[in-house]
Amino acid sequence: MTSSTRSGARPPSVPTTTGELVKELERVRAENRHLERALASHATVDRAIGVLTVLGRISPDDGFTVLREISQHTNIRLSAVAEHLLAHARGAELPDVLLGELHAALARHAGAAGGSARCGADAAAPAPHRCDAVSPCRADRSSARSPRSAS
């Protein structure tokens, strides 16, 4: 008795006809595309966690938790939130909904780690703030609600 029979699982059927081989090839290619997308998404999420650990002064575990909470609270895919955060680290604006959730999530997690609750900005600075691309997450010195000035 083989191990697959002992566990109750049926051995996979081996394609024997050309049609079965073509179907199996299509299935394997689709699975390969799916795995490639998952791998790329995982790398994006890992890089975004790194950004959060630096800017939020939190642990990588808390970075993932913050990323997950932002995704859940905004109903935006985790990988899309990660892409926005990476673009933000390169100087792009974060959509207001993500910015608000980012600050709220960091406030929940940074205190336990002893870091700043606001993206690495001075905790005494007025909230909310826009993050500055040159000096990431430095509190905007202008009005808290005014858009970033173009320099």
Short mmCIF file of N, CA and C in Angstrom, two decimals:
data_model
loop_
_atom_site.label_atom_id
_atom_site.label_comp_id
_atom_site.label_asym_id
_atom_site.label_seq_id
_atom_site.Cartn_x
_atom_site.Cartn_y
_atom_site.Cartn_z
N MET A 1 0.84 -1.16 0.00
CA MET A 1 0.00 0.00 0.00
C MET A 1 0.90 1.24 0.00
N THR A 2 0.64 2.18 -0.92
CA THR A 2 1.46 3.39 -1.01
C THR A 2 0.99 4.43 -0.02
N SER A 3 1.85 5.43 0.23
CA SER A 3 1.50 6.48 1.18
C SER A 3 0.29 7.28 0.71
N SER A 4 0.16 7.50 -0.61
CA SER A 4 -0.99 8.27 -1.09
C SER A 4 -2.28 7.49 -0.90
N THR A 5 -2.22 6.17 -0.99
CA THR A 5 -3.40 5.35 -0.78
C THR A 5 -3.75 5.33 0.70
N ARG A 6 -2.73 5.28 1.57
CA ARG A 6 -2.96 5.27 3.01
C ARG A 6 -3.66 6.54 3.46
N SER A 7 -3.28 7.69 2.90
CA SER A 7 -3.86 8.95 3.32
C SER A 7 -5.24 9.18 2.73
N GLY A 8 -5.66 8.34 1.84
CA GLY A 8 -6.97 8.46 1.23
C GLY A 8 -6.97 9.30 -0.03
N ALA A 9 -5.84 9.89 -0.39
CA ALA A 9 -5.77 10.73 -1.58
C ALA A 9 -5.57 9.85 -2.81
N ARG A 10 -6.23 10.25 -3.88
CA ARG A 10 -6.04 9.52 -5.14
C ARG A 10 -4.80 10.05 -5.82
N PRO A 11 -4.03 9.17 -6.43
CA PRO A 11 -2.87 9.66 -7.18
C PRO A 11 -3.34 10.52 -8.34
N PRO A 12 -2.60 11.58 -8.67
CA PRO A 12 -3.02 12.44 -9.79
C PRO A 12 -3.04 11.65 -11.08
N SER A 13 -4.02 11.95 -11.91
CA SER A 13 -4.09 11.25 -13.19
C SER A 13 -3.05 11.83 -14.13
N VAL A 14 -2.45 10.99 -14.88
CA VAL A 14 -1.42 11.39 -15.82
C VAL A 14 -2.09 11.59 -17.18
N PRO A 15 -1.90 12.81 -17.77
CA PRO A 15 -2.51 13.04 -19.07
C PRO A 15 -1.98 12.04 -20.10
N THR A 16 -2.88 11.49 -20.89
CA THR A 16 -2.47 10.49 -21.88
C THR A 16 -2.77 10.93 -23.30
N THR A 17 -3.76 11.77 -23.49
CA THR A 17 -4.09 12.21 -24.85
C THR A 17 -3.53 13.60 -25.09
N THR A 18 -3.47 13.98 -26.34
CA THR A 18 -2.98 15.31 -26.70
C THR A 18 -3.85 16.38 -26.07
N GLY A 19 -5.15 16.19 -26.08
CA GLY A 19 -6.07 17.16 -25.48
C GLY A 19 -5.82 17.32 -23.99
N GLU A 20 -5.60 16.19 -23.29
CA GLU A 20 -5.31 16.25 -21.86
C GLU A 20 -3.98 16.95 -21.59
N LEU A 21 -2.99 16.68 -22.45
CA LEU A 21 -1.69 17.34 -22.30
C LEU A 21 -1.81 18.85 -22.51
N VAL A 22 -2.59 19.26 -23.49
CA VAL A 22 -2.78 20.69 -23.76
C VAL A 22 -3.48 21.34 -22.57
N LYS A 23 -4.51 20.69 -22.03
CA LYS A 23 -5.21 21.23 -20.85
C LYS A 23 -4.27 21.34 -19.67
N GLU A 24 -3.46 20.33 -19.46
CA GLU A 24 -2.51 20.35 -18.34
C GLU A 24 -1.48 21.46 -18.53
N LEU A 25 -0.99 21.64 -19.76
CA LEU A 25 -0.04 22.70 -20.05
C LEU A 25 -0.68 24.07 -19.76
N GLU A 26 -1.91 24.28 -20.17
CA GLU A 26 -2.61 25.54 -19.91
C GLU A 26 -2.78 25.77 -18.41
N ARG A 27 -3.10 24.71 -17.67
CA ARG A 27 -3.27 24.81 -16.22
C ARG A 27 -1.95 25.19 -15.55
N VAL A 28 -0.87 24.54 -15.98
CA VAL A 28 0.44 24.82 -15.39
C VAL A 28 0.89 26.24 -15.73
N ARG A 29 0.63 26.70 -16.95
CA ARG A 29 0.99 28.07 -17.32
C ARG A 29 0.20 29.09 -16.51
N ALA A 30 -1.09 28.83 -16.31
CA ALA A 30 -1.92 29.73 -15.50
C ALA A 30 -1.42 29.77 -14.06
N GLU A 31 -1.09 28.60 -13.54
CA GLU A 31 -0.55 28.53 -12.18
C GLU A 31 0.77 29.28 -12.09
N ASN A 32 1.60 29.16 -13.10
CA ASN A 32 2.88 29.86 -13.14
C ASN A 32 2.68 31.37 -13.15
N ARG A 33 1.72 31.86 -13.97
CA ARG A 33 1.43 33.30 -13.99
C ARG A 33 0.95 33.77 -12.62
N HIS A 34 0.09 32.97 -12.00
CA HIS A 34 -0.42 33.31 -10.68
C HIS A 34 0.72 33.39 -9.66
N LEU A 35 1.62 32.43 -9.69
CA LEU A 35 2.74 32.41 -8.75
C LEU A 35 3.70 33.58 -9.00
N GLU A 36 3.91 33.94 -10.27
CA GLU A 36 4.76 35.09 -10.58
C GLU A 36 4.17 36.37 -10.03
N ARG A 37 2.83 36.55 -10.19
CA ARG A 37 2.16 37.74 -9.64
C ARG A 37 2.25 37.74 -8.12
N ALA A 38 2.05 36.59 -7.51
CA ALA A 38 2.12 36.50 -6.05
C ALA A 38 3.51 36.84 -5.54
N LEU A 39 4.53 36.37 -6.24
CA LEU A 39 5.91 36.65 -5.84
C LEU A 39 6.21 38.15 -5.96
N ALA A 40 5.78 38.77 -7.04
CA ALA A 40 5.98 40.21 -7.22
C ALA A 40 5.23 40.99 -6.15
N SER A 41 4.02 40.59 -5.85
CA SER A 41 3.22 41.25 -4.83
C SER A 41 3.88 41.10 -3.46
N HIS A 42 4.40 39.93 -3.17
CA HIS A 42 5.07 39.68 -1.89
C HIS A 42 6.28 40.59 -1.74
N ALA A 43 7.04 40.75 -2.80
CA ALA A 43 8.22 41.62 -2.75
C ALA A 43 7.81 43.07 -2.51
N THR A 44 6.73 43.51 -3.15
CA THR A 44 6.23 44.87 -2.96
C THR A 44 5.80 45.08 -1.51
N VAL A 45 5.09 44.11 -0.97
CA VAL A 45 4.64 44.20 0.43
C VAL A 45 5.85 44.24 1.36
N ASP A 46 6.84 43.42 1.11
CA ASP A 46 8.05 43.42 1.96
C ASP A 46 8.75 44.77 1.93
N ARG A 47 8.86 45.37 0.75
CA ARG A 47 9.50 46.69 0.66
C ARG A 47 8.68 47.74 1.40
N ALA A 48 7.36 47.68 1.29
CA ALA A 48 6.49 48.64 2.00
C ALA A 48 6.63 48.47 3.51
N ILE A 49 6.77 47.24 3.97
CA ILE A 49 6.99 47.01 5.39
C ILE A 49 8.29 47.68 5.82
N GLY A 50 9.31 47.59 4.98
CA GLY A 50 10.58 48.25 5.27
C GLY A 50 10.42 49.76 5.38
N VAL A 51 9.64 50.34 4.49
CA VAL A 51 9.37 51.78 4.55
C VAL A 51 8.68 52.12 5.87
N LEU A 52 7.68 51.32 6.24
CA LEU A 52 6.95 51.58 7.48
C LEU A 52 7.85 51.44 8.71
N THR A 53 8.76 50.48 8.69
CA THR A 53 9.64 50.30 9.85
C THR A 53 10.56 51.51 10.02
N VAL A 54 11.00 52.08 8.91
CA VAL A 54 11.89 53.24 8.98
C VAL A 54 11.11 54.50 9.34
N LEU A 55 10.06 54.79 8.58
CA LEU A 55 9.31 56.02 8.80
C LEU A 55 8.52 56.01 10.10
N GLY A 56 7.97 54.85 10.43
CA GLY A 56 7.15 54.76 11.64
C GLY A 56 7.92 54.36 12.87
N ARG A 57 9.19 53.99 12.67
CA ARG A 57 10.02 53.53 13.79
C ARG A 57 9.33 52.41 14.55
N ILE A 58 8.92 51.40 13.79
CA ILE A 58 8.24 50.24 14.36
C ILE A 58 8.93 48.97 13.89
N SER A 59 8.59 47.86 14.50
CA SER A 59 9.17 46.57 14.12
C SER A 59 8.59 46.10 12.79
N PRO A 60 9.26 45.19 12.10
CA PRO A 60 8.71 44.63 10.87
C PRO A 60 7.35 43.95 11.10
N ASP A 61 7.19 43.27 12.22
CA ASP A 61 5.89 42.65 12.50
C ASP A 61 4.81 43.70 12.61
N ASP A 62 5.11 44.79 13.33
CA ASP A 62 4.14 45.88 13.42
C ASP A 62 3.94 46.55 12.07
N GLY A 63 4.98 46.61 11.26
CA GLY A 63 4.86 47.16 9.91
C GLY A 63 3.86 46.38 9.09
N PHE A 64 3.92 45.06 9.17
CA PHE A 64 2.94 44.25 8.43
C PHE A 64 1.55 44.47 9.00
N THR A 65 1.44 44.56 10.32
CA THR A 65 0.13 44.78 10.94
C THR A 65 -0.44 46.12 10.50
N VAL A 66 0.38 47.16 10.48
CA VAL A 66 -0.07 48.48 10.04
C VAL A 66 -0.54 48.40 8.59
N LEU A 67 0.24 47.77 7.74
CA LEU A 67 -0.13 47.63 6.33
C LEU A 67 -1.45 46.89 6.19
N ARG A 68 -1.61 45.81 6.92
CA ARG A 68 -2.84 45.02 6.86
C ARG A 68 -4.04 45.83 7.36
N GLU A 69 -3.85 46.59 8.45
CA GLU A 69 -4.96 47.39 8.98
C GLU A 69 -5.37 48.48 7.99
N ILE A 70 -4.40 49.12 7.36
CA ILE A 70 -4.73 50.14 6.37
C ILE A 70 -5.56 49.51 5.25
N SER A 71 -5.13 48.36 4.79
CA SER A 71 -5.84 47.65 3.74
C SER A 71 -7.27 47.31 4.16
N GLN A 72 -7.42 46.78 5.36
CA GLN A 72 -8.74 46.38 5.83
C GLN A 72 -9.66 47.58 6.05
N HIS A 73 -9.12 48.66 6.62
CA HIS A 73 -9.95 49.82 6.94
C HIS A 73 -10.33 50.64 5.71
N THR A 74 -9.56 50.52 4.64
CA THR A 74 -9.86 51.27 3.42
C THR A 74 -10.48 50.39 2.33
N ASN A 75 -10.50 49.10 2.57
CA ASN A 75 -11.00 48.14 1.58
C ASN A 75 -10.21 48.23 0.27
N ILE A 76 -8.90 48.42 0.42
CA ILE A 76 -7.98 48.45 -0.73
C ILE A 76 -7.04 47.26 -0.58
N ARG A 77 -6.82 46.53 -1.68
CA ARG A 77 -5.94 45.36 -1.64
C ARG A 77 -4.61 45.70 -0.98
N LEU A 78 -4.09 44.76 -0.21
CA LEU A 78 -2.83 44.93 0.49
C LEU A 78 -1.71 45.33 -0.46
N SER A 79 -1.62 44.67 -1.60
CA SER A 79 -0.55 44.99 -2.55
C SER A 79 -0.71 46.40 -3.12
N ALA A 80 -1.94 46.86 -3.30
CA ALA A 80 -2.17 48.22 -3.80
C ALA A 80 -1.77 49.25 -2.75
N VAL A 81 -2.08 48.99 -1.48
CA VAL A 81 -1.65 49.88 -0.39
C VAL A 81 -0.13 49.93 -0.37
N ALA A 82 0.51 48.77 -0.49
CA ALA A 82 1.97 48.71 -0.49
C ALA A 82 2.55 49.52 -1.64
N GLU A 83 1.95 49.43 -2.82
CA GLU A 83 2.42 50.20 -3.98
C GLU A 83 2.30 51.69 -3.72
N HIS A 84 1.18 52.12 -3.11
CA HIS A 84 1.00 53.54 -2.78
C HIS A 84 2.06 54.01 -1.79
N LEU A 85 2.35 53.18 -0.78
CA LEU A 85 3.35 53.55 0.22
C LEU A 85 4.74 53.66 -0.40
N LEU A 86 5.06 52.76 -1.31
CA LEU A 86 6.36 52.83 -1.99
C LEU A 86 6.46 54.07 -2.86
N ALA A 87 5.38 54.40 -3.54
CA ALA A 87 5.37 55.61 -4.36
C ALA A 87 5.50 56.84 -3.46
N HIS A 88 4.86 56.80 -2.32
CA HIS A 88 4.94 57.90 -1.34
C HIS A 88 6.38 58.06 -0.84
N ALA A 89 7.04 56.97 -0.60
CA ALA A 89 8.43 57.03 -0.15
C ALA A 89 9.33 57.66 -1.21
N ARG A 90 8.90 57.56 -2.48
CA ARG A 90 9.65 58.17 -3.58
C ARG A 90 9.17 59.59 -3.88
N GLY A 91 8.21 60.09 -3.10
CA GLY A 91 7.79 61.48 -3.25
C GLY A 91 6.36 61.72 -3.67
N ALA A 92 5.62 60.69 -4.01
CA ALA A 92 4.23 60.87 -4.44
C ALA A 92 3.33 61.15 -3.23
N GLU A 93 2.24 61.81 -3.50
CA GLU A 93 1.24 62.05 -2.46
C GLU A 93 0.51 60.75 -2.16
N LEU A 94 0.17 60.57 -0.91
CA LEU A 94 -0.71 59.46 -0.54
C LEU A 94 -2.14 59.94 -0.66
N PRO A 95 -3.05 59.13 -1.18
CA PRO A 95 -4.46 59.52 -1.14
C PRO A 95 -4.86 59.80 0.31
N ASP A 96 -5.72 60.80 0.50
CA ASP A 96 -6.10 61.23 1.86
C ASP A 96 -6.59 60.07 2.71
N VAL A 97 -7.36 59.16 2.12
CA VAL A 97 -7.89 58.05 2.91
C VAL A 97 -6.75 57.17 3.43
N LEU A 98 -5.73 56.96 2.62
CA LEU A 98 -4.59 56.16 3.07
C LEU A 98 -3.74 56.92 4.08
N LEU A 99 -3.57 58.21 3.86
CA LEU A 99 -2.79 59.01 4.79
C LEU A 99 -3.41 58.99 6.18
N GLY A 100 -4.72 59.19 6.24
CA GLY A 100 -5.42 59.16 7.53
C GLY A 100 -5.29 57.81 8.21
N GLU A 101 -5.48 56.75 7.45
CA GLU A 101 -5.37 55.40 8.04
C GLU A 101 -3.93 55.08 8.44
N LEU A 102 -2.97 55.56 7.65
CA LEU A 102 -1.56 55.35 7.99
C LEU A 102 -1.26 55.96 9.35
N HIS A 103 -1.67 57.18 9.55
CA HIS A 103 -1.38 57.86 10.81
C HIS A 103 -2.11 57.21 11.97
N ALA A 104 -3.36 56.80 11.74
CA ALA A 104 -4.12 56.13 12.81
C ALA A 104 -3.47 54.79 13.18
N ALA A 105 -3.08 54.02 12.17
CA ALA A 105 -2.48 52.71 12.45
C ALA A 105 -1.12 52.87 13.13
N LEU A 106 -0.33 53.84 12.68
CA LEU A 106 0.96 54.07 13.33
C LEU A 106 0.78 54.53 14.77
N ALA A 107 -0.24 55.33 15.01
CA ALA A 107 -0.51 55.78 16.38
C ALA A 107 -0.84 54.60 17.28
N ARG A 108 -1.55 53.62 16.72
CA ARG A 108 -1.90 52.43 17.51
C ARG A 108 -0.69 51.56 17.81
N HIS A 109 0.29 51.52 16.92
CA HIS A 109 1.40 50.57 17.05
C HIS A 109 2.73 51.18 17.47
N ALA A 110 2.93 52.44 17.21
CA ALA A 110 4.23 53.04 17.51
C ALA A 110 4.45 53.22 19.00
N GLY A 111 3.40 53.45 19.76
CA GLY A 111 3.55 53.65 21.20
C GLY A 111 4.15 52.45 21.88
N ALA A 112 3.75 51.26 21.48
CA ALA A 112 4.26 50.03 22.09
C ALA A 112 5.74 49.84 21.78
N ALA A 113 6.17 50.34 20.62
CA ALA A 113 7.57 50.17 20.22
C ALA A 113 8.43 51.33 20.68
N GLY A 114 7.80 52.34 21.28
CA GLY A 114 8.56 53.48 21.76
C GLY A 114 8.89 54.48 20.66
N GLY A 115 8.31 54.30 19.48
CA GLY A 115 8.59 55.21 18.38
C GLY A 115 7.56 56.30 18.29
N SER A 116 7.74 57.17 17.33
CA SER A 116 6.78 58.24 17.10
C SER A 116 5.52 57.65 16.50
N ALA A 117 4.41 58.20 16.86
CA ALA A 117 3.14 57.71 16.36
C ALA A 117 2.76 58.33 15.03
N ARG A 118 3.62 59.18 14.46
CA ARG A 118 3.25 59.88 13.25
C ARG A 118 4.34 59.83 12.20
N CYS A 119 4.61 58.70 11.63
CA CYS A 119 5.51 58.57 10.49
C CYS A 119 6.89 59.13 10.74
N GLY A 120 7.37 59.13 11.94
CA GLY A 120 8.69 59.65 12.20
C GLY A 120 8.72 61.15 12.39
N ALA A 121 7.58 61.80 12.34
CA ALA A 121 7.54 63.25 12.55
C ALA A 121 7.61 63.55 14.03
N ASP A 122 7.96 64.78 14.34
CA ASP A 122 8.00 65.21 15.74
C ASP A 122 6.62 65.04 16.34
N ALA A 123 6.51 64.29 17.42
CA ALA A 123 5.21 63.99 18.02
C ALA A 123 4.51 65.24 18.48
N ALA A 124 5.22 66.34 18.73
CA ALA A 124 4.60 67.57 19.18
C ALA A 124 4.05 68.40 18.02
N ALA A 125 4.38 68.04 16.80
CA ALA A 125 3.92 68.79 15.63
C ALA A 125 2.42 68.63 15.47
N PRO A 126 1.74 69.64 14.92
CA PRO A 126 0.29 69.55 14.77
C PRO A 126 -0.10 68.46 13.77
N ALA A 127 -1.21 67.80 14.01
CA ALA A 127 -1.70 66.77 13.09
C ALA A 127 -2.92 67.32 12.40
N PRO A 128 -3.33 66.87 11.25
CA PRO A 128 -2.60 65.96 10.39
C PRO A 128 -1.53 66.69 9.59
N HIS A 129 -0.62 65.95 9.03
CA HIS A 129 0.42 66.55 8.20
C HIS A 129 0.56 65.79 6.90
N ARG A 130 1.14 66.45 5.95
CA ARG A 130 1.50 65.81 4.69
C ARG A 130 2.96 65.41 4.81
N CYS A 131 3.31 64.33 4.18
CA CYS A 131 4.68 63.87 4.25
C CYS A 131 5.50 64.55 3.15
N ASP A 132 6.68 64.97 3.48
CA ASP A 132 7.57 65.66 2.56
C ASP A 132 8.47 64.64 1.90
N ALA A 133 8.54 64.66 0.58
CA ALA A 133 9.30 63.65 -0.16
C ALA A 133 10.80 63.78 0.08
N VAL A 134 11.29 64.99 0.33
CA VAL A 134 12.72 65.18 0.54
C VAL A 134 13.12 64.67 1.91
N SER A 135 12.35 65.03 2.90
CA SER A 135 12.59 64.57 4.27
C SER A 135 11.34 63.82 4.68
N PRO A 136 11.28 62.51 4.41
CA PRO A 136 10.03 61.76 4.55
C PRO A 136 9.33 61.99 5.88
N CYS A 137 8.05 62.25 5.76
CA CYS A 137 7.13 62.34 6.88
C CYS A 137 7.50 63.42 7.89
N ARG A 138 8.08 64.49 7.41
CA ARG A 138 8.33 65.65 8.26
C ARG A 138 7.04 66.47 8.25
N ALA A 139 6.63 66.95 9.39
CA ALA A 139 5.37 67.69 9.49
C ALA A 139 5.43 68.91 8.59
N ASP A 140 4.38 69.10 7.80
CA ASP A 140 4.29 70.24 6.91
C ASP A 140 4.18 71.49 7.77
N ARG A 141 5.03 72.46 7.53
CA ARG A 141 5.06 73.66 8.36
C ARG A 141 3.96 74.65 7.99
N SER A 142 3.30 74.45 6.85
CA SER A 142 2.21 75.33 6.48
C SER A 142 0.92 74.85 7.13
N SER A 143 -0.18 75.44 6.75
CA SER A 143 -1.48 75.07 7.31
C SER A 143 -1.70 73.58 7.17
N ALA A 144 -2.25 72.97 8.19
CA ALA A 144 -2.43 71.52 8.21
C ALA A 144 -3.32 71.03 7.11
N ARG A 145 -4.25 71.84 6.62
CA ARG A 145 -5.19 71.40 5.60
C ARG A 145 -4.81 71.87 4.21
N SER A 146 -3.82 72.71 4.07
CA SER A 146 -3.47 73.22 2.74
C SER A 146 -2.71 72.16 1.96
N PRO A 147 -2.91 72.14 0.63
CA PRO A 147 -2.15 71.18 -0.18
C PRO A 147 -0.68 71.54 -0.18
N ARG A 148 0.14 70.55 -0.48
CA ARG A 148 1.58 70.77 -0.53
C ARG A 148 1.91 71.83 -1.57
N SER A 149 2.76 72.72 -1.20
CA SER A 149 3.16 73.75 -2.16
C SER A 149 4.15 73.15 -3.15
N ALA A 150 4.02 73.55 -4.39
CA ALA A 150 4.93 73.04 -5.41
C ALA A 150 6.18 73.90 -5.38
N SER A 151 7.33 73.26 -5.21
CA SER A 151 8.59 74.01 -5.17
C SER A 151 9.41 73.69 -6.37
#
